[in-house]
mmCIF file with all atom_site columns, C-alpha atoms in Angstrom:
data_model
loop_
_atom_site.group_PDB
_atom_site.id
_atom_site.type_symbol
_atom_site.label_atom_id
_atom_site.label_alt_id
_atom_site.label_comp_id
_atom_site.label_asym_id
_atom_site.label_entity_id
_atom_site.label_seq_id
_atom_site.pdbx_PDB_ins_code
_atom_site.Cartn_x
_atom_site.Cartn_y
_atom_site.Cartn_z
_atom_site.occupancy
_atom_site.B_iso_or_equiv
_atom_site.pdbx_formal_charge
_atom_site.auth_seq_id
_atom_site.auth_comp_id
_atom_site.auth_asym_id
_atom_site.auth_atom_id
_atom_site.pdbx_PDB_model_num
ATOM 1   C CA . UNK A 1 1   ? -1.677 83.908  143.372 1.00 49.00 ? 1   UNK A CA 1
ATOM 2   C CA . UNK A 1 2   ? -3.558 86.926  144.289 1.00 50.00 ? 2   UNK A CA 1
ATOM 3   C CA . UNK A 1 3   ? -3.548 90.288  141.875 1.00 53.00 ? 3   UNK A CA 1
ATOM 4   C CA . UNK A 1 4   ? -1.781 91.419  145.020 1.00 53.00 ? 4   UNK A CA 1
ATOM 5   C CA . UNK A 1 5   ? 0.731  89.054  145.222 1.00 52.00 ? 5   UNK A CA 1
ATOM 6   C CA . UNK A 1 6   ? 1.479  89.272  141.448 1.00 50.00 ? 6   UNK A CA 1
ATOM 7   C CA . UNK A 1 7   ? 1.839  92.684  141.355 1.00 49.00 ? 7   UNK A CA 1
ATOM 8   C CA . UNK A 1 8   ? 4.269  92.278  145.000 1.00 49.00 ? 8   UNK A CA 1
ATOM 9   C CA . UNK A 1 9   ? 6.520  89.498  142.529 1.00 48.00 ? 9   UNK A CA 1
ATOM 10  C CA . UNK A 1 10  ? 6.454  91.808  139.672 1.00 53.00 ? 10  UNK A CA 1
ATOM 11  C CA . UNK A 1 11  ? 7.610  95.172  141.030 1.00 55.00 ? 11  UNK A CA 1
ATOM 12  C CA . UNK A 1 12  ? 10.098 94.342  142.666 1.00 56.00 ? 12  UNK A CA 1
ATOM 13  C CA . UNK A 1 13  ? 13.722 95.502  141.727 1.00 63.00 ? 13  UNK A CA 1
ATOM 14  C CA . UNK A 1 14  ? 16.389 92.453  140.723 1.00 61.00 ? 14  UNK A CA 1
ATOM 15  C CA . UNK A 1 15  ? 20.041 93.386  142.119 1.00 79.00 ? 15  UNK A CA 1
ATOM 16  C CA . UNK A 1 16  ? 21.638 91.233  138.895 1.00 90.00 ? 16  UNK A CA 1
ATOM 17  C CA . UNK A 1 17  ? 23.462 93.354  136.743 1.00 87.00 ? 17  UNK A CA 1
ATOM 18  C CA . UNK A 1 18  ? 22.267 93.715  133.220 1.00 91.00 ? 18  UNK A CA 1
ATOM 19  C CA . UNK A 1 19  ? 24.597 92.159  130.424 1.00 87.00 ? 19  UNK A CA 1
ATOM 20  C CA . UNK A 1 20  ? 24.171 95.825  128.829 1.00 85.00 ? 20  UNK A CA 1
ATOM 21  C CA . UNK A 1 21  ? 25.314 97.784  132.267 1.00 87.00 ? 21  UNK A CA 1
ATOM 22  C CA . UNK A 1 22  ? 27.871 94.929  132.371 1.00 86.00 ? 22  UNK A CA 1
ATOM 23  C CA . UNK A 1 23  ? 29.215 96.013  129.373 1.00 84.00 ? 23  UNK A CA 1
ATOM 24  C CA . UNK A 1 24  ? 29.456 99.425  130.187 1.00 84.00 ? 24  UNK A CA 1
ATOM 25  C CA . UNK A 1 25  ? 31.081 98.985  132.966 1.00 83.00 ? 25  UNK A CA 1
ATOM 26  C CA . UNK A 1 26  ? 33.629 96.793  132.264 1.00 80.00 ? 26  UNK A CA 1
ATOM 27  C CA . UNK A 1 27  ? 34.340 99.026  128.463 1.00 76.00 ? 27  UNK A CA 1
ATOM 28  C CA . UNK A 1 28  ? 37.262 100.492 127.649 1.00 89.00 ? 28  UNK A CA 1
ATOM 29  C CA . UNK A 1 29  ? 38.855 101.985 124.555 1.00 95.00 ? 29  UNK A CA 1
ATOM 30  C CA . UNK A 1 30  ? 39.814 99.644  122.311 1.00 95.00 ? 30  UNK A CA 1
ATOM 31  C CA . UNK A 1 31  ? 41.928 100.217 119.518 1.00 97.00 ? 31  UNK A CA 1
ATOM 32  C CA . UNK A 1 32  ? 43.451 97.878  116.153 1.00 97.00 ? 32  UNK A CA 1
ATOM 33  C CA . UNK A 1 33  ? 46.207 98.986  114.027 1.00 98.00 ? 33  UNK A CA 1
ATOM 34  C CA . UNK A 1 34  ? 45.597 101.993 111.290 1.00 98.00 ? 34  UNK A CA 1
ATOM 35  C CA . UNK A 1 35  ? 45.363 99.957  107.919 1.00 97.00 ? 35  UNK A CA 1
ATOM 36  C CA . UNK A 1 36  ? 47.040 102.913 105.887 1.00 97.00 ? 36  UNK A CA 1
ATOM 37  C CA . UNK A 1 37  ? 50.100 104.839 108.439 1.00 96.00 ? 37  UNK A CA 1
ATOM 38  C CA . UNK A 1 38  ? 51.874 107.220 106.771 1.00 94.00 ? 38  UNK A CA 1
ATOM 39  C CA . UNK A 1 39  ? 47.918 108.387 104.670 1.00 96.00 ? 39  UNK A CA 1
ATOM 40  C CA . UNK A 1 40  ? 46.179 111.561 106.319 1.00 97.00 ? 40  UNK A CA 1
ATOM 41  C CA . UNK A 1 41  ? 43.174 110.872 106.425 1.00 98.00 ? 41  UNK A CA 1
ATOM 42  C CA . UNK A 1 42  ? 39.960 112.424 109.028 1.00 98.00 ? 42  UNK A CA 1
ATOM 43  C CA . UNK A 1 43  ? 37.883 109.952 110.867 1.00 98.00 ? 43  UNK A CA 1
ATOM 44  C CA . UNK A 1 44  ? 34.490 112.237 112.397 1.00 98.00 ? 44  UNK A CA 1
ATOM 45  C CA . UNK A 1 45  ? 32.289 110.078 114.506 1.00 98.00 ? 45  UNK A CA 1
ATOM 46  C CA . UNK A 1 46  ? 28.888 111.278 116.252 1.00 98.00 ? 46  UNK A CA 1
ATOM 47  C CA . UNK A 1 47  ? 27.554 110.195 119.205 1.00 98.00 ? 47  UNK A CA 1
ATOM 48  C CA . UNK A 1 48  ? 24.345 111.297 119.921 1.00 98.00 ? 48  UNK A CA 1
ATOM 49  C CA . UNK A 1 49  ? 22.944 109.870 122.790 1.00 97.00 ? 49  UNK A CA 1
ATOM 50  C CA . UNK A 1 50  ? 25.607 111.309 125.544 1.00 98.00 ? 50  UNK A CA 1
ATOM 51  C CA . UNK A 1 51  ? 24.037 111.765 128.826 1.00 97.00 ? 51  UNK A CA 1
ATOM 52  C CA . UNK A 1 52  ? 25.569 112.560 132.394 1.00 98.00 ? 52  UNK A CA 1
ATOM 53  C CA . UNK A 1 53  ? 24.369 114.401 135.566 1.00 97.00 ? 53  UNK A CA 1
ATOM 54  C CA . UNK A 1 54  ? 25.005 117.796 136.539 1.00 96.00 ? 54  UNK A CA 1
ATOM 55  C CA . UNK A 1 55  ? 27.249 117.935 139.627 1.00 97.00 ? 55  UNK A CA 1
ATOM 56  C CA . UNK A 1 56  ? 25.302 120.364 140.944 1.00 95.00 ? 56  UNK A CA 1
ATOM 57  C CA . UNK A 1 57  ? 21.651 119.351 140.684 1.00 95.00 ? 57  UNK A CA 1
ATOM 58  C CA . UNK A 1 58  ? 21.416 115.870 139.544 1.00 96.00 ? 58  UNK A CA 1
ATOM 59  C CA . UNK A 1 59  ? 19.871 116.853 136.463 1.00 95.00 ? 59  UNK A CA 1
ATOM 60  C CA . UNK A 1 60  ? 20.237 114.660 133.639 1.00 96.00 ? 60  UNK A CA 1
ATOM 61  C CA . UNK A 1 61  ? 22.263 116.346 130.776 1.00 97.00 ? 61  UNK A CA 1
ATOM 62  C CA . UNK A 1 62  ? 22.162 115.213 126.944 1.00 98.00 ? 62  UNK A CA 1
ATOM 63  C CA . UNK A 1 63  ? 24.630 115.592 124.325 1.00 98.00 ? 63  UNK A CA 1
ATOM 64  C CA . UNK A 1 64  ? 26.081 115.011 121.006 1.00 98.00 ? 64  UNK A CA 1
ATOM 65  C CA . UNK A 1 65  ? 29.581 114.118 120.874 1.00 98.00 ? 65  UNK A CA 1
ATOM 66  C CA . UNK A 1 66  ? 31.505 114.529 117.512 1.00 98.00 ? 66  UNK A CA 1
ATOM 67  C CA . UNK A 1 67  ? 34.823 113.531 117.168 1.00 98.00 ? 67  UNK A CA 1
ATOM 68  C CA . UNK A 1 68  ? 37.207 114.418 114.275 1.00 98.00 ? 68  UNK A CA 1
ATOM 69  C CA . UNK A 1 69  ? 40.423 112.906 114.287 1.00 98.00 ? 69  UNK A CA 1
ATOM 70  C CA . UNK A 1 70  ? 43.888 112.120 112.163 1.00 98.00 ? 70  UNK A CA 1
ATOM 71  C CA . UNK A 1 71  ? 44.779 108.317 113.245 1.00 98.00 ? 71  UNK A CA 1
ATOM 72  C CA . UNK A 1 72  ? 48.507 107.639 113.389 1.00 98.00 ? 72  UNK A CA 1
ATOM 73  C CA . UNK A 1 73  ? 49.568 104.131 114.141 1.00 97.00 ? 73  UNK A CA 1
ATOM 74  C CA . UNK A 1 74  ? 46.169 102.840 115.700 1.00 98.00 ? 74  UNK A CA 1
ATOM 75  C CA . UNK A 1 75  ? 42.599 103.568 115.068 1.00 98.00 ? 75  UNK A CA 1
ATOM 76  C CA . UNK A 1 76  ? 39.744 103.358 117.473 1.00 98.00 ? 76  UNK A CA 1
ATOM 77  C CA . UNK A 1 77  ? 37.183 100.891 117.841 1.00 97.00 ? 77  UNK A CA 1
ATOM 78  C CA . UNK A 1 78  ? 33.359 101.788 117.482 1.00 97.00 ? 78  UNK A CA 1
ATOM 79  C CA . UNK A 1 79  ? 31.577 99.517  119.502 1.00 96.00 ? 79  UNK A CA 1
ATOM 80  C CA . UNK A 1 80  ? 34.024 100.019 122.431 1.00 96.00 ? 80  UNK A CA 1
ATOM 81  C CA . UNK A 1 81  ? 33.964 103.929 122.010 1.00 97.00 ? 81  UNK A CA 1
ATOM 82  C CA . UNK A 1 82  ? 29.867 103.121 122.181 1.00 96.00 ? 82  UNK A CA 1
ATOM 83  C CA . UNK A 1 83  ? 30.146 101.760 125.463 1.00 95.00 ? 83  UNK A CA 1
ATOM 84  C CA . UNK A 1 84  ? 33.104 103.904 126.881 1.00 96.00 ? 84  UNK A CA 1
ATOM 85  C CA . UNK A 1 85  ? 30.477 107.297 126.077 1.00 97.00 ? 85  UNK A CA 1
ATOM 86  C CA . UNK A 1 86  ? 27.824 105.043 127.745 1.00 96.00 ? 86  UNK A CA 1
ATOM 87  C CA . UNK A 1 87  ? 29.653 105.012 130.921 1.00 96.00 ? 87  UNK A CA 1
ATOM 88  C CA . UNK A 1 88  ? 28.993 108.719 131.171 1.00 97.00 ? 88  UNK A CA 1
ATOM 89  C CA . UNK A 1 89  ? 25.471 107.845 132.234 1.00 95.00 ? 89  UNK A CA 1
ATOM 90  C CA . UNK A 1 90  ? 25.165 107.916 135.541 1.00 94.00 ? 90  UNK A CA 1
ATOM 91  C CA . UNK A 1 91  ? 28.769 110.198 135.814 1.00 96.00 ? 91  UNK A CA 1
ATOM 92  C CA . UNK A 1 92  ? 28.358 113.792 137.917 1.00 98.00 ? 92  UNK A CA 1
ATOM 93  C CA . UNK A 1 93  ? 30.251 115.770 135.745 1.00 98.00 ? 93  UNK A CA 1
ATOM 94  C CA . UNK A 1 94  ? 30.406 119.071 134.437 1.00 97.00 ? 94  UNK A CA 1
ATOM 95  C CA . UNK A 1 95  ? 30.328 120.092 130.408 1.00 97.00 ? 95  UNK A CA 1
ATOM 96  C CA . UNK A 1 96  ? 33.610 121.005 130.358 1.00 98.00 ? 96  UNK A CA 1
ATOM 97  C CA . UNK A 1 97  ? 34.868 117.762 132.269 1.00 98.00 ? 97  UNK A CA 1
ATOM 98  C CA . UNK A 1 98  ? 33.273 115.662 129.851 1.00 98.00 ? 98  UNK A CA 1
ATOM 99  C CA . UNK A 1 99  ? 34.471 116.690 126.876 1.00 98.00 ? 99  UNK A CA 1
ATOM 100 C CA . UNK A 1 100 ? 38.417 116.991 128.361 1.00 98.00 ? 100 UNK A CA 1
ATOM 101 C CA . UNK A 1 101 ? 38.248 113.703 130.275 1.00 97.00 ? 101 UNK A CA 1
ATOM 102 C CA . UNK A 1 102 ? 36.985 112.212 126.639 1.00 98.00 ? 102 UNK A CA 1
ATOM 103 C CA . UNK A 1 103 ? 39.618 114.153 124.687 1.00 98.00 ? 103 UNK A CA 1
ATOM 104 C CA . UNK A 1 104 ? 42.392 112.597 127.468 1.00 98.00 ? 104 UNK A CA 1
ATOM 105 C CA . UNK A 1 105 ? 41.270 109.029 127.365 1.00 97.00 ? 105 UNK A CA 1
ATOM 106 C CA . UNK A 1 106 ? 40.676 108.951 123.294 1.00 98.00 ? 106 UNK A CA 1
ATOM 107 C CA . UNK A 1 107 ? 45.016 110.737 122.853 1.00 98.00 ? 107 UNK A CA 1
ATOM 108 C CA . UNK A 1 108 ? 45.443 107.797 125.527 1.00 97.00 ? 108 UNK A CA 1
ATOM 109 C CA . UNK A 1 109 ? 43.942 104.760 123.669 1.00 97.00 ? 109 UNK A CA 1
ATOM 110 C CA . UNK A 1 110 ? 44.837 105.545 120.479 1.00 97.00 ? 110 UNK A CA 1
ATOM 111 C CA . UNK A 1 111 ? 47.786 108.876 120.116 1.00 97.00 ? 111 UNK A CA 1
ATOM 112 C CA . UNK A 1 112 ? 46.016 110.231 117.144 1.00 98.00 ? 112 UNK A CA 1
ATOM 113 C CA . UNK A 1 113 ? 47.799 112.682 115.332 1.00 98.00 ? 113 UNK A CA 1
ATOM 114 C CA . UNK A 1 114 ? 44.937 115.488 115.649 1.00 98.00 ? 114 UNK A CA 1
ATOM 115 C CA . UNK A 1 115 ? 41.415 115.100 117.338 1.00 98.00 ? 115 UNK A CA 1
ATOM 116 C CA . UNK A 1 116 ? 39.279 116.662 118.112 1.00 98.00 ? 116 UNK A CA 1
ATOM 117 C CA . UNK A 1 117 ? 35.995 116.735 120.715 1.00 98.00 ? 117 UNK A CA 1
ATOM 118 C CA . UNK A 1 118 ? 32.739 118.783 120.240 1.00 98.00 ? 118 UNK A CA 1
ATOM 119 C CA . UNK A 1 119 ? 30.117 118.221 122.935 1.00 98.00 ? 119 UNK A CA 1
ATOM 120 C CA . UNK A 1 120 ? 27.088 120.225 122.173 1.00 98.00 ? 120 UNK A CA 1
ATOM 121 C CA . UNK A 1 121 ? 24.553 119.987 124.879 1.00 98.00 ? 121 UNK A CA 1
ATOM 122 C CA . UNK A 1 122 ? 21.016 120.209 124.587 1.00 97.00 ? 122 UNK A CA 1
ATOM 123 C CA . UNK A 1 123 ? 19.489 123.290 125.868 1.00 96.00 ? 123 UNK A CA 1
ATOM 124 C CA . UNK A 1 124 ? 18.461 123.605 129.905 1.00 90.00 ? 124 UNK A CA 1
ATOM 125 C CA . UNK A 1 125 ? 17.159 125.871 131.746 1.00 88.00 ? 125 UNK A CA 1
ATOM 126 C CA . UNK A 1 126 ? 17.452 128.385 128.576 1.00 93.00 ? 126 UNK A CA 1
ATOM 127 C CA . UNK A 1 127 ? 21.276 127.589 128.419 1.00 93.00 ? 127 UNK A CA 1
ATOM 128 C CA . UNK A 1 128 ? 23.039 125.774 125.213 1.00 97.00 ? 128 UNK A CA 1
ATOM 129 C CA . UNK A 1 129 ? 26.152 125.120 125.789 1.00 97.00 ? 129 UNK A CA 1
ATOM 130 C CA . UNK A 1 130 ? 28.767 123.779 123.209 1.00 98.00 ? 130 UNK A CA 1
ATOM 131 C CA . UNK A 1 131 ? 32.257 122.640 124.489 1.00 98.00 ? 131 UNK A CA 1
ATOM 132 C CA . UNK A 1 132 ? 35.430 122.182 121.939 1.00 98.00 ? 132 UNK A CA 1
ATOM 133 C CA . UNK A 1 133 ? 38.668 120.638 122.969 1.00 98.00 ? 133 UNK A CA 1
ATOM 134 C CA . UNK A 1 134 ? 41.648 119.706 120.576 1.00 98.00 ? 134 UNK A CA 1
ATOM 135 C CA . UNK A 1 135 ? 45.007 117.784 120.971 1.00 98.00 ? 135 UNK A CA 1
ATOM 136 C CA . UNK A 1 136 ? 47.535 117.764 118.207 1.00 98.00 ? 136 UNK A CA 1
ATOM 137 C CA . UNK A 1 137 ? 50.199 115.173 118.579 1.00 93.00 ? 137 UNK A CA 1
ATOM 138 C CA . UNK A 1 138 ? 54.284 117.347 118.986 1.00 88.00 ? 138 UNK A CA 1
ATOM 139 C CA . UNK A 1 139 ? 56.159 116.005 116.532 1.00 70.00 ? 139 UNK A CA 1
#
């Protein structure tokens, strides 16, 4: 083999999905049952690798994600959450979106009895932006 035919063999793209993007893709939000209903208790979670694309430009955005919440009868899984705020990745979507399309899906898996969803972007273009969305379960 040449250095020109190895290099031909080497770049080029595979089509196969990778287990990890597999993952992603097929993640959801997975929940088990809260060991102690009826106990108040907070559960705050960071995530701080969020990225999506602006809807605009295509940029890539980063953020943290912290979520704070009050389980009722089922609790949320952490390794499932991982991959769900994975899924963002590649996801045109605005700040605001984000954080109220993760806020909506979290009250769906699991019906906490408060949460809440910070999304604080890293700075762009001189901008910070910090997004904060809450959902308190009616009683």
């Amino acid at each position: 083999m040449t250095n020109n035919n190895l290099s031909e063999s080497v770049s080029q793209p595979t089509q196969e999905m990778k287990y990890g993007e597999r993952n992603i893709a097929e993640g959801e939000l997975i929940t088990f049952p809260n060991p102690r209903v009826g106990r108040r208790y907070d559960v705050s979670i960071s995530l701080p690798e969020f990225t999506c694309k602006c809807p605009f430009s295509g940029y890539p955005d980063f953020a943290t994600i912290y979520i704070t919440y009050v389980p009722d009868e089922r609790v949320v899984e952490l390794k499932a959450l991982k991959l769900y705020i994975n899924s963002y990745r590649d996801r045109y979507i605005s700040h605001e979106e984000s954080a109220n399309q993760i806020l909506d899906d979290f009250v769906a898996a699991c019906d906490p009895l408060e949460v809440t969803v910070k999304a604080d972007f890293s700075p762009r273009g001189n901008v910070h932006t910090v997004v904060e969305v809450r959902h308190q379960k009616s009683h």
